PDB file of C-alpha atoms in Angstrom:
ATOM      1  CA  MET G 585      21.754  11.866   2.995  1.00  0.00           C
ATOM      2  CA  THR G 586      23.267   9.403   0.536  1.00  0.00           C
ATOM      3  CA  PHE G 587      21.332   8.537  -2.595  1.00  0.00           C
ATOM      4  CA  THR G 588      22.147   4.931  -3.455  1.00  0.00           C
ATOM      5  CA  HIS G 589      20.913   5.184  -7.047  1.00  0.00           C
ATOM      6  CA  LEU G 590      23.173   8.128  -7.933  1.00  0.00           C
ATOM      7  CA  ASP G 591      26.874   7.950  -8.740  1.00  0.00           C
ATOM      8  CA  ASP G 592      29.450  10.508  -7.555  1.00  0.00           C
ATOM      9  CA  ARG G 593      28.478  12.794 -10.478  1.00  0.00           C
ATOM     10  CA  GLY G 594      24.775  12.652  -9.597  1.00  0.00           C
ATOM     11  CA  GLN G 595      23.833  10.370 -12.467  1.00  0.00           C
ATOM     12  CA  ALA G 596      21.406   7.473 -12.116  1.00  0.00           C
ATOM     13  CA  ARG G 597      22.941   4.035 -11.669  1.00  0.00           C
ATOM     14  CA  MET G 598      21.915   0.572 -10.614  1.00  0.00           C
ATOM     15  CA  VAL G 599      23.153  -0.284  -7.131  1.00  0.00           C
ATOM     16  CA  ASP G 600      25.815  -3.005  -7.258  1.00  0.00           C
ATOM     17  CA  VAL G 601      24.656  -5.895  -5.051  1.00  0.00           C
ATOM     18  CA  THR G 602      27.300  -8.372  -6.212  1.00  0.00           C
ATOM     19  CA  ALA G 603      28.940  -8.714  -2.800  1.00  0.00           C
ATOM     20  CA  LYS G 604      25.687  -9.204  -0.898  1.00  0.00           C
ATOM     21  CA  GLN G 605      24.738 -12.700   0.191  1.00  0.00           C
ATOM     22  CA  PRO G 606      21.348 -14.009  -0.938  1.00  0.00           C
ATOM     23  CA  THR G 607      18.776 -14.154   1.854  1.00  0.00           C
ATOM     24  CA  ILE G 608      15.115 -15.078   2.035  1.00  0.00           C
ATOM     25  CA  ARG G 609      12.961 -12.012   1.507  1.00  0.00           C
ATOM     26  CA  SER G 610       9.286 -11.279   1.017  1.00  0.00           C
ATOM     27  CA  ALA G 611       7.055  -8.288   0.447  1.00  0.00           C
ATOM     28  CA  THR G 612       3.304  -7.784   0.509  1.00  0.00           C
ATOM     29  CA  ALA G 613       1.522  -4.895  -1.189  1.00  0.00           C
ATOM     30  CA  SER G 614      -2.126  -3.960  -1.525  1.00  0.00           C
ATOM     31  CA  GLY G 615      -4.415  -1.744  -3.556  1.00  0.00           C
ATOM     32  CA  THR G 616      -8.053  -1.226  -4.448  1.00  0.00           C
ATOM     33  CA  VAL G 617     -10.017  -0.884  -7.650  1.00  0.00           C
ATOM     34  CA  ARG G 618     -12.925   1.364  -6.732  1.00  0.00           C
ATOM     35  CA  CYS G 619     -16.136   0.416  -8.502  1.00  0.00           C
ATOM     36  CA  GLY G 620     -19.732   1.508  -8.289  1.00  0.00           C
ATOM     37  CA  PRO G 621     -22.510  -0.784  -7.059  1.00  0.00           C
ATOM     38  CA  ASP G 622     -23.540  -1.863 -10.572  1.00  0.00           C
ATOM     39  CA  VAL G 623     -20.030  -3.115 -11.376  1.00  0.00           C
ATOM     40  CA  VAL G 624     -19.728  -4.802  -7.957  1.00  0.00           C
ATOM     41  CA  ARG G 625     -23.015  -6.620  -8.618  1.00  0.00           C
ATOM     42  CA  VAL G 626     -21.824  -7.856 -12.038  1.00  0.00           C
ATOM     43  CA  LEU G 627     -18.489  -8.947 -10.546  1.00  0.00           C
ATOM     44  CA  ARG G 628     -20.248 -10.895  -7.792  1.00  0.00           C
ATOM     45  CA  ASP G 629     -22.573 -12.511 -10.315  1.00  0.00           C
ATOM     46  CA  GLY G 630     -19.646 -13.500 -12.550  1.00  0.00           C
ATOM     47  CA  ALA G 631     -21.415 -11.779 -15.427  1.00  0.00           C
ATOM     48  CA  VAL G 632     -18.733  -9.414 -16.772  1.00  0.00           C
ATOM     49  CA  PRO G 633     -18.937  -9.655 -20.584  1.00  0.00           C
ATOM     50  CA  LYS G 634     -15.142  -9.944 -20.971  1.00  0.00           C
ATOM     51  CA  GLY G 635     -14.972 -13.037 -18.746  1.00  0.00           C
ATOM     52  CA  ASP G 636     -13.461 -14.046 -15.407  1.00  0.00           C
ATOM     53  CA  VAL G 637     -12.087 -10.737 -14.156  1.00  0.00           C
ATOM     54  CA  LEU G 638     -10.422 -12.070 -11.015  1.00  0.00           C
ATOM     55  CA  ALA G 639      -8.639 -14.926 -12.822  1.00  0.00           C
ATOM     56  CA  VAL G 640      -7.292 -12.605 -15.514  1.00  0.00           C
ATOM     57  CA  ALA G 641      -6.147 -10.056 -12.908  1.00  0.00           C
ATOM     58  CA  ARG G 642      -4.457 -12.748 -10.791  1.00  0.00           C
ATOM     59  CA  ILE G 643      -2.434 -14.040 -13.745  1.00  0.00           C
ATOM     60  CA  ALA G 644      -1.605 -10.491 -14.893  1.00  0.00           C
ATOM     61  CA  GLY G 645      -0.292  -9.635 -11.425  1.00  0.00           C
ATOM     62  CA  ILE G 646       1.892 -12.729 -11.197  1.00  0.00           C
ATOM     63  CA  ALA G 647       3.299 -12.126 -14.683  1.00  0.00           C
ATOM     64  CA  ALA G 648       3.984  -8.480 -13.789  1.00  0.00           C
ATOM     65  CA  ALA G 649       5.930  -9.409 -10.651  1.00  0.00           C
ATOM     66  CA  LYS G 650       8.279 -11.478 -12.813  1.00  0.00           C
ATOM     67  CA  ARG G 651       8.724  -8.657 -15.344  1.00  0.00           C
ATOM     68  CA  THR G 652       9.337  -5.766 -12.953  1.00  0.00           C
ATOM     69  CA  PRO G 653      12.936  -5.082 -14.139  1.00  0.00           C
ATOM     70  CA  GLU G 654      11.609  -4.587 -17.681  1.00  0.00           C
ATOM     71  CA  LEU G 655       9.358  -1.790 -16.416  1.00  0.00           C
ATOM     72  CA  LEU G 656      11.558  -0.131 -13.794  1.00  0.00           C
ATOM     73  CA  PRO G 657      14.986   0.638 -15.223  1.00  0.00           C
ATOM     74  CA  LEU G 658      16.953   0.506 -11.945  1.00  0.00           C
ATOM     75  CA  ALA G 659      15.261  -2.612 -10.539  1.00  0.00           C
ATOM     76  CA  HIS G 660      17.487  -5.679 -10.308  1.00  0.00           C
ATOM     77  CA  VAL G 661      16.771  -8.849 -12.232  1.00  0.00           C
ATOM     78  CA  ILE G 662      16.122 -11.314  -9.415  1.00  0.00           C
ATOM     79  CA  GLY G 663      14.568 -14.698  -9.035  1.00  0.00           C
ATOM     80  CA  VAL G 664      10.908 -14.398  -8.173  1.00  0.00           C
ATOM     81  CA  HIS G 665      10.506 -17.701  -6.376  1.00  0.00           C
ATOM     82  CA  GLY G 666       6.935 -17.201  -5.231  1.00  0.00           C
ATOM     83  CA  ALA G 667       4.127 -14.831  -6.171  1.00  0.00           C
ATOM     84  CA  ALA G 668       0.552 -14.900  -4.928  1.00  0.00           C
ATOM     85  CA  VAL G 669      -2.094 -12.391  -5.948  1.00  0.00           C
ATOM     86  CA  ASP G 670      -5.394 -12.413  -4.080  1.00  0.00           C
ATOM     87  CA  LEU G 671      -8.475 -10.437  -5.079  1.00  0.00           C
ATOM     88  CA  GLU G 672     -11.670  -9.922  -3.109  1.00  0.00           C
ATOM     89  CA  VAL G 673     -14.826  -8.242  -4.327  1.00  0.00           C
ATOM     90  CA  THR G 674     -16.134  -5.902  -1.625  1.00  0.00           C
ATOM     91  CA  ASP G 675     -18.984  -3.413  -1.524  1.00  0.00           C
ATOM     92  CA  ASP G 676     -16.584  -0.703  -2.749  1.00  0.00           C
ATOM     93  CA  GLY G 677     -14.795  -2.642  -5.484  1.00  0.00           C
ATOM     94  CA  VAL G 678     -11.934  -5.123  -5.612  1.00  0.00           C
ATOM     95  CA  VAL G 679      -9.257  -5.315  -2.909  1.00  0.00           C
ATOM     96  CA  ILE G 680      -5.951  -6.700  -4.183  1.00  0.00           C
ATOM     97  CA  SER G 681      -3.087  -8.175  -2.173  1.00  0.00           C
ATOM     98  CA  ALA G 682       0.154  -9.545  -3.600  1.00  0.00           C
ATOM     99  CA  THR G 683       2.969 -11.333  -1.793  1.00  0.00           C
ATOM    100  CA  VAL G 684       6.247 -11.984  -3.576  1.00  0.00           C
ATOM    101  CA  ARG G 685       9.121 -14.106  -2.222  1.00  0.00           C
ATOM    102  CA  THR G 686      12.716 -14.653  -3.212  1.00  0.00           C
ATOM    103  CA  ALA G 687      16.053 -15.930  -1.969  1.00  0.00           C
ATOM    104  CA  ASP G 688      18.250 -13.278  -3.550  1.00  0.00           C
ATOM    105  CA  ARG G 689      20.530 -10.285  -2.937  1.00  0.00           C
ATOM    106  CA  THR G 690      17.833  -7.600  -2.963  1.00  0.00           C
ATOM    107  CA  GLY G 691      14.215  -7.289  -1.924  1.00  0.00           C
ATOM    108  CA  VAL G 692      10.951  -7.787  -3.755  1.00  0.00           C
ATOM    109  CA  GLU G 693       9.038  -4.683  -2.684  1.00  0.00           C
ATOM    110  CA  MET G 694       8.846  -3.336  -6.227  1.00  0.00           C
ATOM    111  CA  GLU G 695       7.734  -6.719  -7.538  1.00  0.00           C
ATOM    112  CA  ALA G 696       4.859  -6.844  -5.033  1.00  0.00           C
ATOM    113  CA  LEU G 697       3.821  -3.262  -5.830  1.00  0.00           C
ATOM    114  CA  THR G 698       4.005  -3.954  -9.562  1.00  0.00           C
ATOM    115  CA  ALA G 699       1.896  -7.100  -9.152  1.00  0.00           C
ATOM    116  CA  VAL G 700      -0.839  -5.120  -7.370  1.00  0.00           C
ATOM    117  CA  ALA G 701      -0.742  -2.255  -9.863  1.00  0.00           C
ATOM    118  CA  VAL G 702      -0.962  -4.491 -12.924  1.00  0.00           C
ATOM    119  CA  ALA G 703      -3.627  -6.745 -11.375  1.00  0.00           C
ATOM    120  CA  GLY G 704      -5.615  -3.589 -10.657  1.00  0.00           C
ATOM    121  CA  LEU G 705      -5.154  -2.331 -14.195  1.00  0.00           C
ATOM    122  CA  ALA G 706      -6.369  -5.694 -15.490  1.00  0.00           C
ATOM    123  CA  VAL G 707      -9.548  -5.315 -13.408  1.00  0.00           C
ATOM    124  CA  VAL G 708     -10.027  -1.786 -14.765  1.00  0.00           C
ATOM    125  CA  ASP G 709      -9.527  -3.050 -18.316  1.00  0.00           C
ATOM    126  CA  MET G 710     -12.063  -5.828 -17.831  1.00  0.00           C
ATOM    127  CA  VAL G 711     -14.814  -3.581 -16.399  1.00  0.00           C
ATOM    128  CA  LYS G 712     -14.208  -0.199 -18.041  1.00  0.00           C
ATOM    129  CA  GLY G 713     -16.876  -0.981 -20.636  1.00  0.00           C
ATOM    130  CA  LEU G 714     -19.405  -1.166 -17.799  1.00  0.00           C
ATOM    131  CA  ASP G 715     -18.265   1.977 -15.989  1.00  0.00           C
ATOM    132  CA  LYS G 716     -15.582   4.409 -17.148  1.00  0.00           C
ATOM    133  CA  SER G 717     -15.272   5.906 -13.629  1.00  0.00           C
ATOM    134  CA  VAL G 718     -13.565   2.881 -12.018  1.00  0.00           C
ATOM    135  CA  SER G 719     -10.197   3.785 -10.513  1.00  0.00           C
ATOM    136  CA  LEU G 720      -7.089   2.145  -9.086  1.00  0.00           C
ATOM    137  CA  ALA G 721      -6.185   3.559  -5.677  1.00  0.00           C
ATOM    138  CA  ASP G 722      -4.017   3.144  -2.605  1.00  0.00           C
ATOM    139  CA  VAL G 723      -1.280   0.928  -4.072  1.00  0.00           C
ATOM    140  CA  ARG G 724       1.134   0.599  -1.169  1.00  0.00           C
ATOM    141  CA  LEU G 725       3.616  -1.636   0.574  1.00  0.00           C
ATOM    142  CA  GLU G 726       2.125  -3.381   3.611  1.00  0.00           C
ATOM    143  CA  ARG G 727       5.127  -5.328   4.904  1.00  0.00           C
ATOM    144  CA  LYS G 728       8.503  -6.749   3.995  1.00  0.00           C
ATOM    145  CA  THR G 729      10.840  -9.273   5.550  1.00  0.00           C
ATOM    146  CA  GLY G 730      14.530 -10.007   5.218  1.00  0.00           C
ATOM    147  CA  GLY G 731      17.507  -8.095   3.990  1.00  0.00           C
ATOM    148  CA  LYS G 732      19.837  -5.631   5.646  1.00  0.00           C
ATOM    149  CA  SER G 733      17.028  -3.339   6.824  1.00  0.00           C
ATOM    150  CA  GLY G 734      15.147  -6.245   8.423  1.00  0.00           C
ATOM    151  CA  ASP G 735      11.411  -6.594   8.771  1.00  0.00           C
ATOM    152  CA  TRP G 736       8.929  -3.749   8.343  1.00  0.00           C
ATOM    153  CA  VAL G 737       5.136  -3.557   8.779  1.00  0.00           C
ATOM    154  CA  ARG G 738       2.903  -0.606   7.891  1.00  0.00           C
ATOM    155  CA  ALA G 739       1.798   1.048  11.138  1.00  0.00           C
ATOM    156  CA  GLU G 740      -1.870   1.572  10.279  1.00  0.00           C
TER     157      GLU G 740
END
């Protein structure tokens, strides 16, 4: 097996994508903030003392997608040409989905995952005063398109 992020001495490196041609790529990730019924009720009523939880989380997720290379040292700086973060309050908490698009030399899987994770953390931050037991769970890639490896969709 070849490890693309290691050089011939086994040291971490950023993969050189200079010679690759830009292509249209997208990735969608999801995650859940698990909340108890009291927090779900307050979210549905729009009565969280800190304000509009879903709006803050949406903006946090979009901003995070654009800042992924600052957080992940081997991630490439790429153009994030589109980022959408959707949040839905369910009986179990808040379901988050983020889709990130680019026309660049490498994919946006990490940007989509980062958007979901940070949006989820924003929800946790906004409601932790109501319930310290809220948790961020199941952050995962759902699908990706484009690039050398082609399209992929989670099987479940």
